[in-house]
PDB file of C-alpha atoms in Angstrom:
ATOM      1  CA  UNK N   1     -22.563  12.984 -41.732  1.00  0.00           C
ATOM      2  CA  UNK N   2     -19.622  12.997 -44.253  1.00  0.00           C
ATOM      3  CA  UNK N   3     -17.089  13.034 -41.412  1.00  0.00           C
ATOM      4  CA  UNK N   4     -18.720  11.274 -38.096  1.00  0.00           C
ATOM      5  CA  UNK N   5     -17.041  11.825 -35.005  1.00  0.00           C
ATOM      6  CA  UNK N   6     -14.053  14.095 -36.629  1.00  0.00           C
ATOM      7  CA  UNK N   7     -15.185  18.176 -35.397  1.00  0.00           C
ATOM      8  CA  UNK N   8     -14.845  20.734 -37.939  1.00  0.00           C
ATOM      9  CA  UNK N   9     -14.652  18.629 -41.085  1.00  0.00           C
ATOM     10  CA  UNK N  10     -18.050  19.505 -42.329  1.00  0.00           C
ATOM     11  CA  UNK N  11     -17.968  23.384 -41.933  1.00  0.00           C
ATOM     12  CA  UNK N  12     -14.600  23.047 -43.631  1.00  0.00           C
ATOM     13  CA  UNK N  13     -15.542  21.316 -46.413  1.00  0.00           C
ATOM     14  CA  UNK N  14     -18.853  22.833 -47.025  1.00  0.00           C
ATOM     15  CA  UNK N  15     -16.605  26.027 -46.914  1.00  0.00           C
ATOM     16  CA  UNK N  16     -14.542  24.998 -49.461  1.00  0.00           C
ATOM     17  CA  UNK N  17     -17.643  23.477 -51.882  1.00  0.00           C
ATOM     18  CA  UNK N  18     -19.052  27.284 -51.911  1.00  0.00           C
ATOM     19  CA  UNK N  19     -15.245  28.673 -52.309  1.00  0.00           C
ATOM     20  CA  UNK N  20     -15.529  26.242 -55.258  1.00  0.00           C
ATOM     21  CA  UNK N  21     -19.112  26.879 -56.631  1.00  0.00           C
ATOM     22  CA  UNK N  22     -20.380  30.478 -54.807  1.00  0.00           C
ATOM     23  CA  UNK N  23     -23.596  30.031 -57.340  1.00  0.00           C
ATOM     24  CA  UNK N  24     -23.853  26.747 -54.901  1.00  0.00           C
ATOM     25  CA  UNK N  25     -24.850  29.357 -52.035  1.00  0.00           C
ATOM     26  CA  UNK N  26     -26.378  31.826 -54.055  1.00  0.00           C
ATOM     27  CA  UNK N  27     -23.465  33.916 -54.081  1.00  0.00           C
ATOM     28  CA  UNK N  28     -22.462  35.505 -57.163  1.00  0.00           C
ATOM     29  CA  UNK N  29     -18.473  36.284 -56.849  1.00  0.00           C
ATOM     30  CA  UNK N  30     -16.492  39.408 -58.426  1.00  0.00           C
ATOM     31  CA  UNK N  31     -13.495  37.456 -58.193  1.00  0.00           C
ATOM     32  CA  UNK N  32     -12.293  34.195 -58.395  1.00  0.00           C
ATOM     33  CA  UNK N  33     -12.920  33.025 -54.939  1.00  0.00           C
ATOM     34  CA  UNK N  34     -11.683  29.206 -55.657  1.00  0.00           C
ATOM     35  CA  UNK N  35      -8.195  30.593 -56.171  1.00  0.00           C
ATOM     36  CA  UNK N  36      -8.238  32.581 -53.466  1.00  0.00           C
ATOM     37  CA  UNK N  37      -9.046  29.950 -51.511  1.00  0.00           C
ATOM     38  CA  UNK N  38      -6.058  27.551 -53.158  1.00  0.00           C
ATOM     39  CA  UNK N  39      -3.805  30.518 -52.821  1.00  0.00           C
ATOM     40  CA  UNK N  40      -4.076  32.060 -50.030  1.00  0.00           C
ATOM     41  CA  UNK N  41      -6.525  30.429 -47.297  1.00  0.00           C
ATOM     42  CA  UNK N  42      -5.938  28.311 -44.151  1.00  0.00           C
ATOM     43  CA  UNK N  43      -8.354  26.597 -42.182  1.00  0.00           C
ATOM     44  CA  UNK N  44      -8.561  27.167 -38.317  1.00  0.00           C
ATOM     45  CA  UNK N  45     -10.059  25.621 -35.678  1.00  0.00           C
ATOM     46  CA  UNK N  46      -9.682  25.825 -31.529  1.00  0.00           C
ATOM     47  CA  UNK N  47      -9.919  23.236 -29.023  1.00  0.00           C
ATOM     48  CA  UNK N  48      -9.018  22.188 -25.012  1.00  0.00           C
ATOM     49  CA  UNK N  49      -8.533  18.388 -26.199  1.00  0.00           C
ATOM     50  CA  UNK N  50      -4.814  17.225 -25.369  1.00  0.00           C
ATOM     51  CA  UNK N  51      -2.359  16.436 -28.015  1.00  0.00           C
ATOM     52  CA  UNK N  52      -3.020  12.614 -27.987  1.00  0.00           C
ATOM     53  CA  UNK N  53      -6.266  13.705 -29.656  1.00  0.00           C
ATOM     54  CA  UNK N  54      -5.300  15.931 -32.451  1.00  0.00           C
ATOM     55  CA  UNK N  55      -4.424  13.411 -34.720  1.00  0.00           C
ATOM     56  CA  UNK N  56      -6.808  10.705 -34.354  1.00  0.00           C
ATOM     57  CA  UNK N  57      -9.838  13.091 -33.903  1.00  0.00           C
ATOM     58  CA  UNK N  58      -8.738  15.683 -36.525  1.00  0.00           C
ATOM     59  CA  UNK N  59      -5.732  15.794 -37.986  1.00  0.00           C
ATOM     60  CA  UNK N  60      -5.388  12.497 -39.585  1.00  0.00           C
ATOM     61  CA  UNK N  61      -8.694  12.875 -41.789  1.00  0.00           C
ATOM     62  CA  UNK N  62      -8.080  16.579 -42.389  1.00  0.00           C
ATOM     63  CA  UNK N  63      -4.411  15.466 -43.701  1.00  0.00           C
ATOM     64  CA  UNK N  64      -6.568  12.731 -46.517  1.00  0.00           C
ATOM     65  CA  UNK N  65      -9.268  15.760 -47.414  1.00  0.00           C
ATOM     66  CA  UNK N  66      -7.639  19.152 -47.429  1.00  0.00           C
ATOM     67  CA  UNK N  67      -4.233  18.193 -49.005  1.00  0.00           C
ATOM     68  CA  UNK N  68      -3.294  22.103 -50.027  1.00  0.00           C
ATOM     69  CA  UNK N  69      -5.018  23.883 -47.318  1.00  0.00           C
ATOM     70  CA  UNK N  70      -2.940  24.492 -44.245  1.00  0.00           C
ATOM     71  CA  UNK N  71      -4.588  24.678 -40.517  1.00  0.00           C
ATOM     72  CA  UNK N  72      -3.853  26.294 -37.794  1.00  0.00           C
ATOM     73  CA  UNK N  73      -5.247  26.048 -34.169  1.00  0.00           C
ATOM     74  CA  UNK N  74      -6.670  29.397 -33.548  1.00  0.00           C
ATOM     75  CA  UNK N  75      -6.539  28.793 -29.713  1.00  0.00           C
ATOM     76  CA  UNK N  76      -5.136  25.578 -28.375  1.00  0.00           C
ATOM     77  CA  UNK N  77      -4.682  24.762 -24.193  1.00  0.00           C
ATOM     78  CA  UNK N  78      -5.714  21.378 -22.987  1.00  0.00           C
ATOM     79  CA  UNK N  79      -5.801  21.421 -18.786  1.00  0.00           C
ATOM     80  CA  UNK N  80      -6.770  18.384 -18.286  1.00  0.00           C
ATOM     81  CA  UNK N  81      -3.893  16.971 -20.541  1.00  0.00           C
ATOM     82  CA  UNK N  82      -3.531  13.681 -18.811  1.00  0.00           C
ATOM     83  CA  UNK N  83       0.753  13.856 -19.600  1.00  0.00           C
ATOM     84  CA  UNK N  84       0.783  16.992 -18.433  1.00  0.00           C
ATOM     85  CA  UNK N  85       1.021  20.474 -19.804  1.00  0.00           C
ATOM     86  CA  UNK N  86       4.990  20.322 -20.394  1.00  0.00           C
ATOM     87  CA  UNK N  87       4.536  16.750 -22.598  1.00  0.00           C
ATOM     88  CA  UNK N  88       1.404  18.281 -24.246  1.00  0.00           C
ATOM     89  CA  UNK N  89       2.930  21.284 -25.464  1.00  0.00           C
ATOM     90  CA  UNK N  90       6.092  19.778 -26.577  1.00  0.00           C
ATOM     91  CA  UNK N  91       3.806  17.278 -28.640  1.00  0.00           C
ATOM     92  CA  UNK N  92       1.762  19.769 -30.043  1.00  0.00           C
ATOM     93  CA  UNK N  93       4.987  22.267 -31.426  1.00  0.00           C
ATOM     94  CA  UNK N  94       6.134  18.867 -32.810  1.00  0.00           C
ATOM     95  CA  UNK N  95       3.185  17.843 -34.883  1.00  0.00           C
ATOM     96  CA  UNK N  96       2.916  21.841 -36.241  1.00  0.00           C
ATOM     97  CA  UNK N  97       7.041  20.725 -37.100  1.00  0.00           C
ATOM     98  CA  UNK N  98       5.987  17.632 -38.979  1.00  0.00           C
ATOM     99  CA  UNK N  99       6.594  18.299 -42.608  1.00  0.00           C
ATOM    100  CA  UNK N 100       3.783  15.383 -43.027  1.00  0.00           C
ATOM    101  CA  UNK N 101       1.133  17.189 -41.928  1.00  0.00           C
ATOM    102  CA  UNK N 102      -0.950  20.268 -42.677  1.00  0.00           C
ATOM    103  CA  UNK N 103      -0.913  21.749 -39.304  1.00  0.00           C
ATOM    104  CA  UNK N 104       0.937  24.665 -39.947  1.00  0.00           C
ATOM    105  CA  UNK N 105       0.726  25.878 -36.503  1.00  0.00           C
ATOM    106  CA  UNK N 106      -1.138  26.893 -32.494  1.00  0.00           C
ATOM    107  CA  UNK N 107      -1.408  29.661 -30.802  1.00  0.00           C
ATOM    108  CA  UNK N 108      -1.707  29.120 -27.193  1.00  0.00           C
ATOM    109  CA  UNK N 109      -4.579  30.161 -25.124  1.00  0.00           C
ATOM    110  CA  UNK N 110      -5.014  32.467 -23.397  1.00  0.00           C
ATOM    111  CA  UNK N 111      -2.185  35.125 -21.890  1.00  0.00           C
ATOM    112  CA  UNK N 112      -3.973  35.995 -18.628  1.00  0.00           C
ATOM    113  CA  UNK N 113      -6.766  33.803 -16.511  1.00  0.00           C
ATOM    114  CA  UNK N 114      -9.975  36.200 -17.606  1.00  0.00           C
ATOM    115  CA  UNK N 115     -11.218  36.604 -13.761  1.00  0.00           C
ATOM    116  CA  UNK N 116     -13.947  38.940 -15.475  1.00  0.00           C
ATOM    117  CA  UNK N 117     -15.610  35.360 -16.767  1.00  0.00           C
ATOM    118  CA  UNK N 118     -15.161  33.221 -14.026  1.00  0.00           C
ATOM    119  CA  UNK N 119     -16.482  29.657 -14.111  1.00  0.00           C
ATOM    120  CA  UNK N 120     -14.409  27.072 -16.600  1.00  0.00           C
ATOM    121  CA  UNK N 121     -12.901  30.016 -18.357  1.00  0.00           C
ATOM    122  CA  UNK N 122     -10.896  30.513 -14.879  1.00  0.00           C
ATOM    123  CA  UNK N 123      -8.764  27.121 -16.234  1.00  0.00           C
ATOM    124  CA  UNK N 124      -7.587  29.036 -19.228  1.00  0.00           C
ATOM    125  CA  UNK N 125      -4.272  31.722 -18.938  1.00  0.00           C
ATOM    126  CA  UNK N 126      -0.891  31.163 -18.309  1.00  0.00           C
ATOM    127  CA  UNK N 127      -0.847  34.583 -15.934  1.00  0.00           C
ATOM    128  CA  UNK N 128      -2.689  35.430 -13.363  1.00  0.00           C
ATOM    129  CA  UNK N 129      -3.531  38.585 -11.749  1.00  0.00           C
ATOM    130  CA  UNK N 130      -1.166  38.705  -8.563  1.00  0.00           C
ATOM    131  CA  UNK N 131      -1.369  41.109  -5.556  1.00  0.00           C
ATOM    132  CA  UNK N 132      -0.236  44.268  -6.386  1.00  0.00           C
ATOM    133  CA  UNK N 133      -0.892  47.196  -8.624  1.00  0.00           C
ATOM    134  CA  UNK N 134       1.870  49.424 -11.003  1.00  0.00           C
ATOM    135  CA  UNK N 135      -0.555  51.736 -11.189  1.00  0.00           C
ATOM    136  CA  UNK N 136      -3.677  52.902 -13.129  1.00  0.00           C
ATOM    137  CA  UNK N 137      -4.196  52.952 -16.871  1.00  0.00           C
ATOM    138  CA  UNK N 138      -6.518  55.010 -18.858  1.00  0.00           C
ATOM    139  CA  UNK N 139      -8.504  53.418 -21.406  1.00  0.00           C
ATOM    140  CA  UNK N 140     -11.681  55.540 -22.903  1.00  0.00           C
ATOM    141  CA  UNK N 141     -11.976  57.771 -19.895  1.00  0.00           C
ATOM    142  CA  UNK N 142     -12.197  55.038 -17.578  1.00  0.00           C
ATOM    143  CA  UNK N 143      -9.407  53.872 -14.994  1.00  0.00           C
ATOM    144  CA  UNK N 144      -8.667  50.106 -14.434  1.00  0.00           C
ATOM    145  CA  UNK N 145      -5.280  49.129 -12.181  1.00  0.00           C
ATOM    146  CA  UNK N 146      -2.368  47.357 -13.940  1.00  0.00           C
ATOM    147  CA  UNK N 147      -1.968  44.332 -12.033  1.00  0.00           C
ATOM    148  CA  UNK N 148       1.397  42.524 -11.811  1.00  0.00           C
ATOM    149  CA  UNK N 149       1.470  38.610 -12.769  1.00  0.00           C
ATOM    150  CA  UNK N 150       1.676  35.299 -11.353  1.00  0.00           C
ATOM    151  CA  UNK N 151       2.382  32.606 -13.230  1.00  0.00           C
ATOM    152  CA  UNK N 152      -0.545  29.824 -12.975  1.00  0.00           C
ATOM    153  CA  UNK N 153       0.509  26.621 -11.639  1.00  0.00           C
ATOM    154  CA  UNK N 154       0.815  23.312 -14.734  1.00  0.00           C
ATOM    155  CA  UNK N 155      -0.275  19.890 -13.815  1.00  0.00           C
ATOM    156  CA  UNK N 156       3.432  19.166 -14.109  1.00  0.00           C
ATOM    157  CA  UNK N 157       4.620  19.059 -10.364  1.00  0.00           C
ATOM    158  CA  UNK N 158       7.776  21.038 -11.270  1.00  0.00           C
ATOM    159  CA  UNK N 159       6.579  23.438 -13.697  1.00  0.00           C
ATOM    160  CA  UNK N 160       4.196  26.890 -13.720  1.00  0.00           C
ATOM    161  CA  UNK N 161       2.373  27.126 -16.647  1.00  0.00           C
ATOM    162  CA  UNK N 162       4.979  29.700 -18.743  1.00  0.00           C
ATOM    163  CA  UNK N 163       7.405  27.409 -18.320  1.00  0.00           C
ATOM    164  CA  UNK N 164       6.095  24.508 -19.606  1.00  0.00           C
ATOM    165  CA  UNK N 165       5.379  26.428 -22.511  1.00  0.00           C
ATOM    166  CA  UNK N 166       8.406  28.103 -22.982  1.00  0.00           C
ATOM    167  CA  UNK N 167       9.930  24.968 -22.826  1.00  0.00           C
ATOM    168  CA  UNK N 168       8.036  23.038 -25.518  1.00  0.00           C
ATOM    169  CA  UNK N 169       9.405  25.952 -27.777  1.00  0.00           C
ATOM    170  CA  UNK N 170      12.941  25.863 -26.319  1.00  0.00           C
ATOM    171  CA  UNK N 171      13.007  28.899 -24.220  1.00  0.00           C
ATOM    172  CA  UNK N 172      13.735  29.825 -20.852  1.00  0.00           C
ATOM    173  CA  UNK N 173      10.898  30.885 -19.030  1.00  0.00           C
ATOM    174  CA  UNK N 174       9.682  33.773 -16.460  1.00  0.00           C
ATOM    175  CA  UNK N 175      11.648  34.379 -13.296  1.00  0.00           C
ATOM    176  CA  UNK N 176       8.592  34.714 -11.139  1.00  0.00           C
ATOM    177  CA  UNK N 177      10.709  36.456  -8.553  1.00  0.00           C
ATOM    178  CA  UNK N 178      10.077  39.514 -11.240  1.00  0.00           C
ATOM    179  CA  UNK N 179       6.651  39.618 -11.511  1.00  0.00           C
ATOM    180  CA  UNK N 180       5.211  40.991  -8.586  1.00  0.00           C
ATOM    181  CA  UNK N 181       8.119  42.384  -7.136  1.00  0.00           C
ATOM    182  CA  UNK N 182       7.272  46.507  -6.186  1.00  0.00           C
ATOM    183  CA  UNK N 183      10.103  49.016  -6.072  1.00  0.00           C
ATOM    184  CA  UNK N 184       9.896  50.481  -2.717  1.00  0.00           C
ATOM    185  CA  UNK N 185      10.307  54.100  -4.498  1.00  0.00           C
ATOM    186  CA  UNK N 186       7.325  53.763  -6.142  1.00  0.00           C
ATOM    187  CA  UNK N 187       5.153  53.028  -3.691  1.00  0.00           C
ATOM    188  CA  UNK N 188       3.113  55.251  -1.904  1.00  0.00           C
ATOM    189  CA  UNK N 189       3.391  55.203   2.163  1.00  0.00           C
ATOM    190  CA  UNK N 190       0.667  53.688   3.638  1.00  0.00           C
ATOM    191  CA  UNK N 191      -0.388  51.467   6.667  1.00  0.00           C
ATOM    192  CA  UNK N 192      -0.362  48.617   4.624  1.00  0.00           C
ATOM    193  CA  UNK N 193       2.869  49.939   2.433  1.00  0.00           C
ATOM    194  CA  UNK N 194       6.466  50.298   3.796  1.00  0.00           C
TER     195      UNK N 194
END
């Protein structure tokens, strides 16, 4: 096709042709869906590939064909980031901070591991479910436990996962030491309790 080996491209620009042309799609528009689109739209896209690949696979041709139309990656974490997740990160916020480009922005996936999946989904989440419970939540009639938080290990030695991202923004991370930490007064006695 039109755009080879660069992902995305195509559904992007064949959405833009029928923003363009709706009649193209057999659409017949109330409004004026071509300045919508110049006016208001941005493109999205998600991926696990590591920052090293954003520009060469993606960015660089989106950059030559979409000049007007920000992007945005709707979920971005790369595990196997060979550089590690601290380096990844910190090149990531800097291409979103690059004037020169399009890439307006990521948000990181995901918040928690989703045990509920399992399988590769388990490498996604910066938190994981830890060992205790706060307590019990009601949601539609139906009780689920509030889990504390771990924070998942990074490939960086040095690093858990929240901090490496809270670093590549310039924050200061979790104290993990106030996670999972249960206040004695709360708890209920029992033989596994205090």
């Amino acid at each position: 096709g039109r755009f080879g080996r660069h992902p995305a491209l195509g559904q992007m620009w064949e959405l833009r042709r029928a923003m363009r042309d709706p009649a193209s799609v057999g659409y017949h528009a109330r409004n004026d869906l071509w300045a919508a689109y110049q006016t208001r739209f941005l493109n999205s896209f998600n991926t696990a590939n590591p920052a090293s690949d954003i520009r060469p696979l993606f960015l660089e041709e989106y950059d030559r064909q979409f000049q007007g139309t920000p992007v945005l990656i709707g979920e971005y974490h790369a595990p196997g980031a060979r550089t590690g997740q601290r380096k990844d990160l910190a090149a990531m916020v800097a291409f979103a901070q690059d004037a020169s480009t399009l890439l307006t922005g990521f948000a990181f996936f995901e918040f928690q591991v989703r045990h509920d999946k399992g399988g590769s989904e388990m490498d996604f989440g910066m938190f994981s479910l830890g060992d205790y419970s706060f307590g019990d939540m009601y949601y539609f009639g139906t009780s689920f436990p509030v889990w504390c938080l771990m924070p998942v290990s990074s490939s960086d030695a040095a690093a858990s996962l929240p901090d490496a991202l809270a670093s590549a923004f310039g924050g200061a991370g979790v104290d993990p030491s106030e996670l999972c930490s249960s206040n004695p007064a709360t708890l209920p006695l029992t033989a596994d309790g205090f």
